[in-house]
Coordinates of C-alpha atoms in Angstrom, one line a residue:
Chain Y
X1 CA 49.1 80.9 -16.8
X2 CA 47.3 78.1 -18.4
X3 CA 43.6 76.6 -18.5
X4 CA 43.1 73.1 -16.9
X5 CA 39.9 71.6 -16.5
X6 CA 39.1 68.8 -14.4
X7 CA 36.6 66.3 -14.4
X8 CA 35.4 65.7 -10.4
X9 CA 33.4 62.8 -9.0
X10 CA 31.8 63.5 -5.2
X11 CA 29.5 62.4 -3.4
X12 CA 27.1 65.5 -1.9
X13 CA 25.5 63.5 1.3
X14 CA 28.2 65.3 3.1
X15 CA 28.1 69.2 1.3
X16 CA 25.5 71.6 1.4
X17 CA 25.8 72.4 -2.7
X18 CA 28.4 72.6 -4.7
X19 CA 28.5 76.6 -4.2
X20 CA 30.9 78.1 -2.0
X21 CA 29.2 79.6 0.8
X22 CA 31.0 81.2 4.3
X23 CA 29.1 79.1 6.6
X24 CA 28.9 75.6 5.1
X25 CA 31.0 73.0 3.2
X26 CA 30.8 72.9 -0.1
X27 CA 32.2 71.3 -2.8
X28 CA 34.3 74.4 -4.5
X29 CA 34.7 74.9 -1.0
X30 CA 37.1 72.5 -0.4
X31 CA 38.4 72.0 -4.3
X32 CA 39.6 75.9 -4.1
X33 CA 41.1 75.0 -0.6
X34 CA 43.1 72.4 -2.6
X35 CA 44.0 74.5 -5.0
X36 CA 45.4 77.3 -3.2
X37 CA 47.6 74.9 -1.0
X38 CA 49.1 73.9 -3.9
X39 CA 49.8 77.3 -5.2
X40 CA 50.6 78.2 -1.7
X41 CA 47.9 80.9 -2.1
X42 CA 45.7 82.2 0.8
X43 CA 42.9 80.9 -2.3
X44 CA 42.4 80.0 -5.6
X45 CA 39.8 80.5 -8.2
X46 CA 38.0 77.6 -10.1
X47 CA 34.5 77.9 -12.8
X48 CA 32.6 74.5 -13.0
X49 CA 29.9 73.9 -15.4
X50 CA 27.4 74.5 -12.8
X51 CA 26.2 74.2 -9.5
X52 CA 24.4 71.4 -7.5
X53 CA 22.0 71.4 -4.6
X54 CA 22.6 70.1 -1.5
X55 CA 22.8 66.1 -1.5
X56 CA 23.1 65.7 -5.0
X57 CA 26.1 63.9 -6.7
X58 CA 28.2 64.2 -9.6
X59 CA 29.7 61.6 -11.2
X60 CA 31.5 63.7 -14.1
X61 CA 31.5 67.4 -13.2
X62 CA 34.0 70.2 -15.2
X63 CA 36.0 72.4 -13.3
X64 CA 38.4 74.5 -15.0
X65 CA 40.8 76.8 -13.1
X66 CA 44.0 79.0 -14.4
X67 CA 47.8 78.3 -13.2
X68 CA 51.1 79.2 -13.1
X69 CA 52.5 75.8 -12.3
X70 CA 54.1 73.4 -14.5
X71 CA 52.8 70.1 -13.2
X72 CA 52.6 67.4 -16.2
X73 CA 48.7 66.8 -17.1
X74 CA 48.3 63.3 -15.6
X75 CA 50.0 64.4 -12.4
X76 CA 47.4 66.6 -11.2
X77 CA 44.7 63.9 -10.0
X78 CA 47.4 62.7 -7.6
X79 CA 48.6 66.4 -6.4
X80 CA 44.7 67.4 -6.3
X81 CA 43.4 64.4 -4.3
X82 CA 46.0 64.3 -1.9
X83 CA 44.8 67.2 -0.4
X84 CA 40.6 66.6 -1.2
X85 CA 38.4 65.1 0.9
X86 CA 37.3 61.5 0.5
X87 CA 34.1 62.5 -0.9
X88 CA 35.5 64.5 -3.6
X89 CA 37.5 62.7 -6.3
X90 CA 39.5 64.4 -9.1
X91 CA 38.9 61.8 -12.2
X92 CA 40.3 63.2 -14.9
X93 CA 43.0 66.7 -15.9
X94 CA 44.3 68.1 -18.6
X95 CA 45.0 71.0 -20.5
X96 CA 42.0 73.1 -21.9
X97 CA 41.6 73.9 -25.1
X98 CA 42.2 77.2 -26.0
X99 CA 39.2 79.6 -25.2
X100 CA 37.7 76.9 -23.3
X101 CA 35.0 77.5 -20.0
X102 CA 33.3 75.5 -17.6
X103 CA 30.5 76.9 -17.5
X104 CA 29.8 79.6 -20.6
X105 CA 31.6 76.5 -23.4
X106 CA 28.9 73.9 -22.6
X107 CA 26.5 72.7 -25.2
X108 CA 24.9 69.7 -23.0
X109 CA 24.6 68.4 -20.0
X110 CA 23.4 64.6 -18.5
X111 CA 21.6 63.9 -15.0
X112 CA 20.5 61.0 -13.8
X113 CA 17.5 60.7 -10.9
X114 CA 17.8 57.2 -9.4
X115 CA 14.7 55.5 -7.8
X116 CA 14.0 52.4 -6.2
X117 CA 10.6 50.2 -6.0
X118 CA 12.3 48.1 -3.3
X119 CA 10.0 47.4 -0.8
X120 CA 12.8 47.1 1.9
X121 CA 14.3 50.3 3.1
X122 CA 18.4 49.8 2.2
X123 CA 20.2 51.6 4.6
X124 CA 23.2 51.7 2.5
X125 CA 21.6 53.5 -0.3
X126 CA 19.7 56.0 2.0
X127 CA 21.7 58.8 0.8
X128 CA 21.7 57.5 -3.1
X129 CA 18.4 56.2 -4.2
X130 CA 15.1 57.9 -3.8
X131 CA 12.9 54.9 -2.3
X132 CA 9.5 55.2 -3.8
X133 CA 6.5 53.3 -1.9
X134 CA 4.9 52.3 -5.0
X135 CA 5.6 51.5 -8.5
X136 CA 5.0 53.8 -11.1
X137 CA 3.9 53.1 -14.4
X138 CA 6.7 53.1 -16.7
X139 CA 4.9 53.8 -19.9
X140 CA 2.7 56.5 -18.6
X141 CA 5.7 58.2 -17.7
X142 CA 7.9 57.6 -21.6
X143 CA 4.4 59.1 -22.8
X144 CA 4.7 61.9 -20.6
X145 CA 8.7 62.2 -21.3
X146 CA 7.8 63.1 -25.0
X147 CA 6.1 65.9 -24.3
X148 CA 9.4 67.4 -22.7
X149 CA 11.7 66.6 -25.4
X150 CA 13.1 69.7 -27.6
X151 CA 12.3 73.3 -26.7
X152 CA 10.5 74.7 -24.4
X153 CA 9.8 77.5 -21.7
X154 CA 10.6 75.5 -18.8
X155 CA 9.4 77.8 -15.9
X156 CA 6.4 75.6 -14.6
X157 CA 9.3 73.0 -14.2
X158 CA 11.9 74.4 -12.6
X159 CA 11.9 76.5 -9.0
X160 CA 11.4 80.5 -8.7
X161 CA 13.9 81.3 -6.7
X162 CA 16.2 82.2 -9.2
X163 CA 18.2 85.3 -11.3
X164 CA 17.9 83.5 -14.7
X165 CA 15.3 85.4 -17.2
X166 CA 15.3 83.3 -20.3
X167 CA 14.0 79.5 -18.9
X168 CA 13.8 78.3 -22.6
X169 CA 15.9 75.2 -22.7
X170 CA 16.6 72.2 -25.1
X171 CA 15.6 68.7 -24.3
X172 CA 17.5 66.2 -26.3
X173 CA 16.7 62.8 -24.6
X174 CA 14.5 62.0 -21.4
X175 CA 14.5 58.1 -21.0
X176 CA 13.0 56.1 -18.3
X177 CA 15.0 52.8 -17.9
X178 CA 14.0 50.2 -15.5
X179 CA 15.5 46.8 -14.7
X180 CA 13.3 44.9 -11.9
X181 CA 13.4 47.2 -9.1
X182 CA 15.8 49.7 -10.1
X183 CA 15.3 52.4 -12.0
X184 CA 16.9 55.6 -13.4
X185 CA 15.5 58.8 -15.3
X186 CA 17.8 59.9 -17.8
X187 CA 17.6 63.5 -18.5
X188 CA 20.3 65.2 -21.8
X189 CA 19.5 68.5 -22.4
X190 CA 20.9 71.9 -23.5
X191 CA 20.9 73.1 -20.1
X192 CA 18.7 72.9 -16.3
X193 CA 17.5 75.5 -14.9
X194 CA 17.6 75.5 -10.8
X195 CA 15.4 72.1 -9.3
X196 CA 14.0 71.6 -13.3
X197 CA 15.3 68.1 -13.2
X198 CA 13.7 67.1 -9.6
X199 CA 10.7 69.1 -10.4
X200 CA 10.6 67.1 -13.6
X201 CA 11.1 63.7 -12.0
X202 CA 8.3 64.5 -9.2
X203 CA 5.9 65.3 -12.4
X204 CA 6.8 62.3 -14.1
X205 CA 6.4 60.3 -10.4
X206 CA 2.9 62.1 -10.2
X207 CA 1.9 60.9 -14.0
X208 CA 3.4 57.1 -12.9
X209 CA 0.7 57.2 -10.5
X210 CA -1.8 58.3 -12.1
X211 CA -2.8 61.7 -10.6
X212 CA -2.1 63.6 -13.7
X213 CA -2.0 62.8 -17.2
X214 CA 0.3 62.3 -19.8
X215 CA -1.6 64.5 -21.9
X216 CA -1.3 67.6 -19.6
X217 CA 2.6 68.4 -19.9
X218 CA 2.0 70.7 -23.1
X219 CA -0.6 72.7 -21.3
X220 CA 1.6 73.2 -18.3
X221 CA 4.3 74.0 -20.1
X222 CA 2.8 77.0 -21.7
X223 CA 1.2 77.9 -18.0
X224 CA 4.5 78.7 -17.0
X225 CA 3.5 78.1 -13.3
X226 CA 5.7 76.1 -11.0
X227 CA 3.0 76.0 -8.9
X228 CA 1.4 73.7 -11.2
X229 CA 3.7 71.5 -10.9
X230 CA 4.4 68.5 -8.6
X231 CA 6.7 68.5 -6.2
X232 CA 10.3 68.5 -6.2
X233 CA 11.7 65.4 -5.9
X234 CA 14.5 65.3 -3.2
X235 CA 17.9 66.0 -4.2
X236 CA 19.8 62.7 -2.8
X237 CA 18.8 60.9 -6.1
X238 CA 20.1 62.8 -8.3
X239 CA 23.5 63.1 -10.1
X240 CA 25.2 65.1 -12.5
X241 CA 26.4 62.7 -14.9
X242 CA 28.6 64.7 -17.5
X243 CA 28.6 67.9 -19.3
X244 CA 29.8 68.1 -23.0
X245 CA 31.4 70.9 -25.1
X246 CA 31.0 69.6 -28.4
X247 CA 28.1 68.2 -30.6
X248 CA 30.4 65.5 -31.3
X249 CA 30.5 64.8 -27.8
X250 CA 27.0 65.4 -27.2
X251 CA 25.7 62.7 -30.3
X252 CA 28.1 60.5 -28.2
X253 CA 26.5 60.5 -25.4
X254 CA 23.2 60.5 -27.0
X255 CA 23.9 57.2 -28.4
X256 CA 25.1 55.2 -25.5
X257 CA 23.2 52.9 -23.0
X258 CA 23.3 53.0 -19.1
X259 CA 21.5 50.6 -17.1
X260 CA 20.3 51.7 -13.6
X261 CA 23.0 50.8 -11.1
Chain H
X1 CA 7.5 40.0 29.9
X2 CA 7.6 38.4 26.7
X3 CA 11.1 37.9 24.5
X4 CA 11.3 39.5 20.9
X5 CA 13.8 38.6 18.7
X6 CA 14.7 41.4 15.5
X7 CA 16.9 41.5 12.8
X8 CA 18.5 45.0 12.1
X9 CA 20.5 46.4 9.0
X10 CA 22.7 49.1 9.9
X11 CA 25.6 51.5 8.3
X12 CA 28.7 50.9 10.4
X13 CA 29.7 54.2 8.7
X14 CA 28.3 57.0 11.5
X15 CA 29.1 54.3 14.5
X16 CA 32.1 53.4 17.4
X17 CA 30.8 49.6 16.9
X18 CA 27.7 48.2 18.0
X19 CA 28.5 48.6 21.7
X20 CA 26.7 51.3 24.0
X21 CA 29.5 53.6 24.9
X22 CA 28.6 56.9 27.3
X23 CA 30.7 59.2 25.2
X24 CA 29.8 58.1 21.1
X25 CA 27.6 56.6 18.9
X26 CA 27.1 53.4 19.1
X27 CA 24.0 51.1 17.7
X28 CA 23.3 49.8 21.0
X29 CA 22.9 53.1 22.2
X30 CA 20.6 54.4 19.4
X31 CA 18.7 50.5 19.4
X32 CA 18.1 50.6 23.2
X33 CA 17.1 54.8 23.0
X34 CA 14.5 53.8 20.5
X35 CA 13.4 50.7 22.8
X36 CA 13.0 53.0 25.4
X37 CA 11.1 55.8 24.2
X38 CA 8.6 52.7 23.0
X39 CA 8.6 51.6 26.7
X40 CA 8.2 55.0 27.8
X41 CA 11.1 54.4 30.3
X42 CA 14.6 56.1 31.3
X43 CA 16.3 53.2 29.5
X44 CA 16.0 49.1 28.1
X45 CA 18.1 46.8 27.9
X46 CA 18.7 44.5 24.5
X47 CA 21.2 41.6 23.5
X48 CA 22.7 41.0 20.8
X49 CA 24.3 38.0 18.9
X50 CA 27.9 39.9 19.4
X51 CA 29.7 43.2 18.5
X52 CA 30.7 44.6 15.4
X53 CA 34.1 47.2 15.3
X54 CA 33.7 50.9 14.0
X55 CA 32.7 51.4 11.1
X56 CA 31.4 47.6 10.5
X57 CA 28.3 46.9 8.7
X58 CA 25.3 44.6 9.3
X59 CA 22.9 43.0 6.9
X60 CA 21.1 40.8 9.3
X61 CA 21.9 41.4 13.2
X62 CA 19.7 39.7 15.5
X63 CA 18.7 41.6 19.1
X64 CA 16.6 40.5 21.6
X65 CA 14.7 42.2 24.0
X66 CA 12.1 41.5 26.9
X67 CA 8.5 43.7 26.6
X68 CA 5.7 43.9 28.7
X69 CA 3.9 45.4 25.5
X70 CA 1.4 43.4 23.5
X71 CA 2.2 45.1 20.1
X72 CA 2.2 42.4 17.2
X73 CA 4.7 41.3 15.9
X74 CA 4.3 42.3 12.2
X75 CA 3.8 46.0 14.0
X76 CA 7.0 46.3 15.9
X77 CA 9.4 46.9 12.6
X78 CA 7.4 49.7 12.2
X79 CA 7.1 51.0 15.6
X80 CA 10.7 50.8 16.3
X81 CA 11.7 52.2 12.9
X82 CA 10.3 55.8 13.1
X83 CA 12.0 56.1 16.5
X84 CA 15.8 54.7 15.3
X85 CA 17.7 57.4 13.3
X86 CA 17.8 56.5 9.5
X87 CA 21.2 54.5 9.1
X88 CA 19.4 51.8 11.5
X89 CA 16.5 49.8 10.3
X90 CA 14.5 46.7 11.8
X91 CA 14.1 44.3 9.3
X92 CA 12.0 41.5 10.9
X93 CA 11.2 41.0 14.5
X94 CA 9.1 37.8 15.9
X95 CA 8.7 35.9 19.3
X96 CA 11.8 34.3 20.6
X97 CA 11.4 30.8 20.8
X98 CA 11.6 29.3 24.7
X99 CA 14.7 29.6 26.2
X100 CA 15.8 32.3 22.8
X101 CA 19.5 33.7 24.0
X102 CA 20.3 35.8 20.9
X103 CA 24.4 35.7 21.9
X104 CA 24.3 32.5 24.0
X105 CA 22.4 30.7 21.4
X106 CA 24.0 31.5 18.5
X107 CA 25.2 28.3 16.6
X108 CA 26.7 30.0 13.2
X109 CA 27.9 33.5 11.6
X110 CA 28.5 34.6 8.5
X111 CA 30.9 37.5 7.9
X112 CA 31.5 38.8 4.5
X113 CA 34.0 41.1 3.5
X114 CA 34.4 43.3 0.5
X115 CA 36.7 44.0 -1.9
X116 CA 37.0 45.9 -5.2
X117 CA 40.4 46.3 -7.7
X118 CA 38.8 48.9 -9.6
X119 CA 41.3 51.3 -10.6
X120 CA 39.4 54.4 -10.0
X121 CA 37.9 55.5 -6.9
X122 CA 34.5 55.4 -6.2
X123 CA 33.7 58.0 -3.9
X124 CA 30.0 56.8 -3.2
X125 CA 31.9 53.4 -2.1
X126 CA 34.5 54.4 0.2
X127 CA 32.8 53.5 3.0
X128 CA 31.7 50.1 1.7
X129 CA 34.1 48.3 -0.1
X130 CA 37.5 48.0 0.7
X131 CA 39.5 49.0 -2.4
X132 CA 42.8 47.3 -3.6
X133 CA 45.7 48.9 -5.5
X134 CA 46.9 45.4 -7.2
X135 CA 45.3 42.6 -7.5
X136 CA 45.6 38.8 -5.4
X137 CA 45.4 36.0 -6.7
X138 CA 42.5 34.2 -5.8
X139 CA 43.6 30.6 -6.4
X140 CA 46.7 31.5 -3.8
X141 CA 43.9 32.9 -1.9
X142 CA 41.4 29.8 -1.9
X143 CA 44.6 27.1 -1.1
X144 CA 45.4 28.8 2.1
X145 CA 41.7 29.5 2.9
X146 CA 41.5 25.7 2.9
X147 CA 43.8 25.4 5.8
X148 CA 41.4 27.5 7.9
X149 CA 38.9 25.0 7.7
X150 CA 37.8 23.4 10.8
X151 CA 38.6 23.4 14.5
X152 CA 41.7 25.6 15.9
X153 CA 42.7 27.9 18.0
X154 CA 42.6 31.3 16.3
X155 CA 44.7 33.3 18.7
X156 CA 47.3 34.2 15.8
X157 CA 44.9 35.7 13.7
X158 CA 42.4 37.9 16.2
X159 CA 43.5 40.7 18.5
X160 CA 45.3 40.2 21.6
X161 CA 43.3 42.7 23.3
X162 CA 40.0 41.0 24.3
X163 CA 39.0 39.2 28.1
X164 CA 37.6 35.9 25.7
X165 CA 40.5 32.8 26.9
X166 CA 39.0 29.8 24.7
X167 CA 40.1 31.0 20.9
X168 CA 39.2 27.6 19.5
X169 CA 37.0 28.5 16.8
X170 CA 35.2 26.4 13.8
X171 CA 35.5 27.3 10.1
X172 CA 32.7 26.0 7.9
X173 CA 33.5 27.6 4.9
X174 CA 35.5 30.3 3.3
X175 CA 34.8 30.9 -0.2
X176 CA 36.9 34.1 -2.2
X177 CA 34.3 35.6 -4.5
X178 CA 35.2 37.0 -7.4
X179 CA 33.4 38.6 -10.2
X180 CA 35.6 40.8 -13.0
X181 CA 36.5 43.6 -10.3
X182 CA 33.9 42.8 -7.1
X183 CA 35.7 40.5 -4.7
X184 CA 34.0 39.4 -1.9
X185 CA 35.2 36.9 1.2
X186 CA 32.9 34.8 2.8
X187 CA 33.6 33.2 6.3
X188 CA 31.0 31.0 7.7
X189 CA 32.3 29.8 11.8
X190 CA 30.7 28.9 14.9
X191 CA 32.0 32.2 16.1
X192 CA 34.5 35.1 15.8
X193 CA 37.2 36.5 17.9
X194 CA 37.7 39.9 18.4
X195 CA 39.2 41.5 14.8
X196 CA 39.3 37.8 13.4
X197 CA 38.0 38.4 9.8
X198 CA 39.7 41.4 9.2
X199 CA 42.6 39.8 10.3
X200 CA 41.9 36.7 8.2
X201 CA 41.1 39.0 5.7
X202 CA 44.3 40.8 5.7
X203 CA 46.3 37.4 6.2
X204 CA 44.8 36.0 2.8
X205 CA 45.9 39.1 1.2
X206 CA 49.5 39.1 1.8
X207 CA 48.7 35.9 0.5
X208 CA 47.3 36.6 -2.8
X209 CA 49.8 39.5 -2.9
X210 CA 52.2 36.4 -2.6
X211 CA 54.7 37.9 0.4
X212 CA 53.0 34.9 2.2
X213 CA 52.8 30.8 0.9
X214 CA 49.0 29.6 1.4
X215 CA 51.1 26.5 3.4
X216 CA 52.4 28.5 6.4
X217 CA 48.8 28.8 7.5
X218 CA 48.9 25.7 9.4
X219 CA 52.4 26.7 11.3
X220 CA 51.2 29.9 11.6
X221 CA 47.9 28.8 13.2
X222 CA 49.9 26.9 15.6
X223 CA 52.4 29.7 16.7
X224 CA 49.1 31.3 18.8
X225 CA 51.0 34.3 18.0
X226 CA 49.1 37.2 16.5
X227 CA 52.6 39.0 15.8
X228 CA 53.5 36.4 12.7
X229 CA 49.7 37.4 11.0
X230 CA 49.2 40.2 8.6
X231 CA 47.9 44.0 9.3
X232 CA 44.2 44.4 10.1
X233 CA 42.4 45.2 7.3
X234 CA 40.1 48.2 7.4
X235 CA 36.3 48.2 9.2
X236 CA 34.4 49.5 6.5
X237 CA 35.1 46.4 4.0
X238 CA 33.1 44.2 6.7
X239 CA 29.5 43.4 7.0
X240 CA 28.2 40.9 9.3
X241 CA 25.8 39.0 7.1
X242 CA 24.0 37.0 9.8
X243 CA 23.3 34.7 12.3
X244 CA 22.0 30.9 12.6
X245 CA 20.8 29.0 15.9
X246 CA 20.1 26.1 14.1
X247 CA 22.0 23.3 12.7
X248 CA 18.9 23.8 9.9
X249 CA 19.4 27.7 9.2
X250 CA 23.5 26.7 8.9
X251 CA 23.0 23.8 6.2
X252 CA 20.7 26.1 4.1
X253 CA 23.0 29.3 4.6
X254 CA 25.8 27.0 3.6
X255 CA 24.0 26.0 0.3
X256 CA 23.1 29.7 -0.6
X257 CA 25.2 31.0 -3.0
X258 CA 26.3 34.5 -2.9
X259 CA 28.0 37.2 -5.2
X260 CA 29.7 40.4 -4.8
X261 CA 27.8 43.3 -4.5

């Protein structure tokens, strides 16, 4: 058997999560479905970097799974997404380093939460970009994003309803980039606890409009309250951008530009 | 009674066309639902400028209608939009003018249709943009669009299957696109046959693909043989981008200048 990990694009209109669950597509779902036709297996194990909530995208997610067969590196996005749905996409496959995981081997991860100030509702993007009524203030909310950056106890920002005891995480970079109407919130960081990112963006919203203050992110912080919070901004915005295993990787991504789009 | 005109966007994506149908989807269907709950009656009738196919998009669709209602005009948008489910939305609606027809009286459409040569897939496109494994040549393409220009009978490129005898149709313009990787096709006609663009569309391909010469459009028009055209090419690249019934809204849609995307 060797490790392979994948890199897998989808779009999660269509899934409820990324998790596999008995009752509901998902997106490991249908990738371990794929795999265990082509191992001819009744099913097939994979470990991604993480999970994702219903209606949220990934554009760059990990995936690694362990196999017997001996299917040349770049011939497994081909074998992979003939048998995927159309709104998953296997970019990228090859051979994983040796002791490499998913989920246990990262050391950052990227998400994006895309917002419009369009005034017209798009029906093509309905499922993509979170249409806001007003516009924010942008520099309100960079004041507000410096308060989250490096280490904190991240349970007033992140949901409850979760297993996961230590909530102290590592924000690297948390950028608010606009161009006219379109807008994304770049969040890198050492990890996200469950909803942190859209509980995050609906704070920021809140402080773009003016109903809290810059100012009152280090207080809340150390409340550790969610219910302190604002609230959670809904999941169709919001994509998983990439996940890296390496600081190398990690300054990389660090030092390059997006634009919203 | 009094005659409204509106302008709706909607996502050919969850649709069987535009046409009410008893046993799918359809826009009529869901447009004349909303009118009806409005009009608190079993049902109400609308028109529209023409039919789009399955999965077809609009930009800019005009419907009529006939209300006894006095809502204003700026209201009904509004009014009509938190009834219609959310990959329909009413842009603008107004009073028809006198003698308003929104099919009969329909001087120009514009059809655009999309095209990408991006190597990768795009999953959160696949229902938008019709993507190309090599890519045409737009020069080849523009020559043979050239021969489309003007009056003739379109029956070799349009479906057979339609009840519609005269297929004398007039090009105004047909413009290929192109930016790096976004294509897109712009027809501009005093009306479309059943399946025509996508049928032009697929014609200019094999073009660009060079299996075709841009100079057997002219014999090929005058075959009135749909046989000797090229394959269909997909719904989902295809938006109708609007409608003039004015000799004025056609001159200034003529002089607008488009891109991709």
């Amino acid at each position: 058997m060797k490790r392979m990990v994948m890199q897998i694009s989808y779009d999660g209109s269509g899934f409820r999560g990324y998790q596999k669950q008995p009752d509901a597509r998902s997106v490991q779902g249908e990738v371990e479905r794929a795999l265990a036709k082509l191992h001819k297996a009744a099913s097939w194990p994979s470990t991604s970097s993480g999970r994702t909530d219903t209606g949220v995208h990934a554009l760059s997610q990990p995936v690694h799974f362990d196999t017997p067969l001996a299917i040349p590196e770049e011939r497994w996005p081909m074998a992979l997404n003939s048998l995927l749905p159309d709104d998953i996409h296997v970019r990228h496959t090859e051979t994983a380093p040796e002791g490499f995981h998913a989920r246990y081997g990262a050391v950052a991860k990227e998400y994006r939460y895309r917002l419009t100030t369009a005034r017209e509702r798009d029906v093509f993007r309905r499922h993509y970009v979170y249409q806001l009524r007003h516009e924010p203030d942008a520099e309100r909310m960079r004041k507000a994003a410096a308060y989250l950056l490096g280490t904190h106890n991240f349970a007033s920002l992140s949901s409850p309803r979760t297993d996961v005891e230590d909530k102290v995480r590592t924000m690297y970079a948390i950028d608010v980039i606009r161009e006219g109407e379109e807008w994304v919130l770049r969040f890198i960081g050492s990890g996200f606890l469950y909803q942190m990112v859209r509980v995050m963006t609906g704070t920021l919203l809140d402080i773009g409009y003016g109903s809290r203050e810059p100012e009152s992110l280090p207080e809340l912080l150390e409340a550790e309250d969610r219910t302190l919070a604002a609230k959670t901004a809904p999941g169709h915005g919001l994509y998983l951008a990439g996940v890296d295993y390496s600081e190398e990787a990690l300054q990389a991504r660090l030092a390059a530009k997006i634009r919203p789009q």
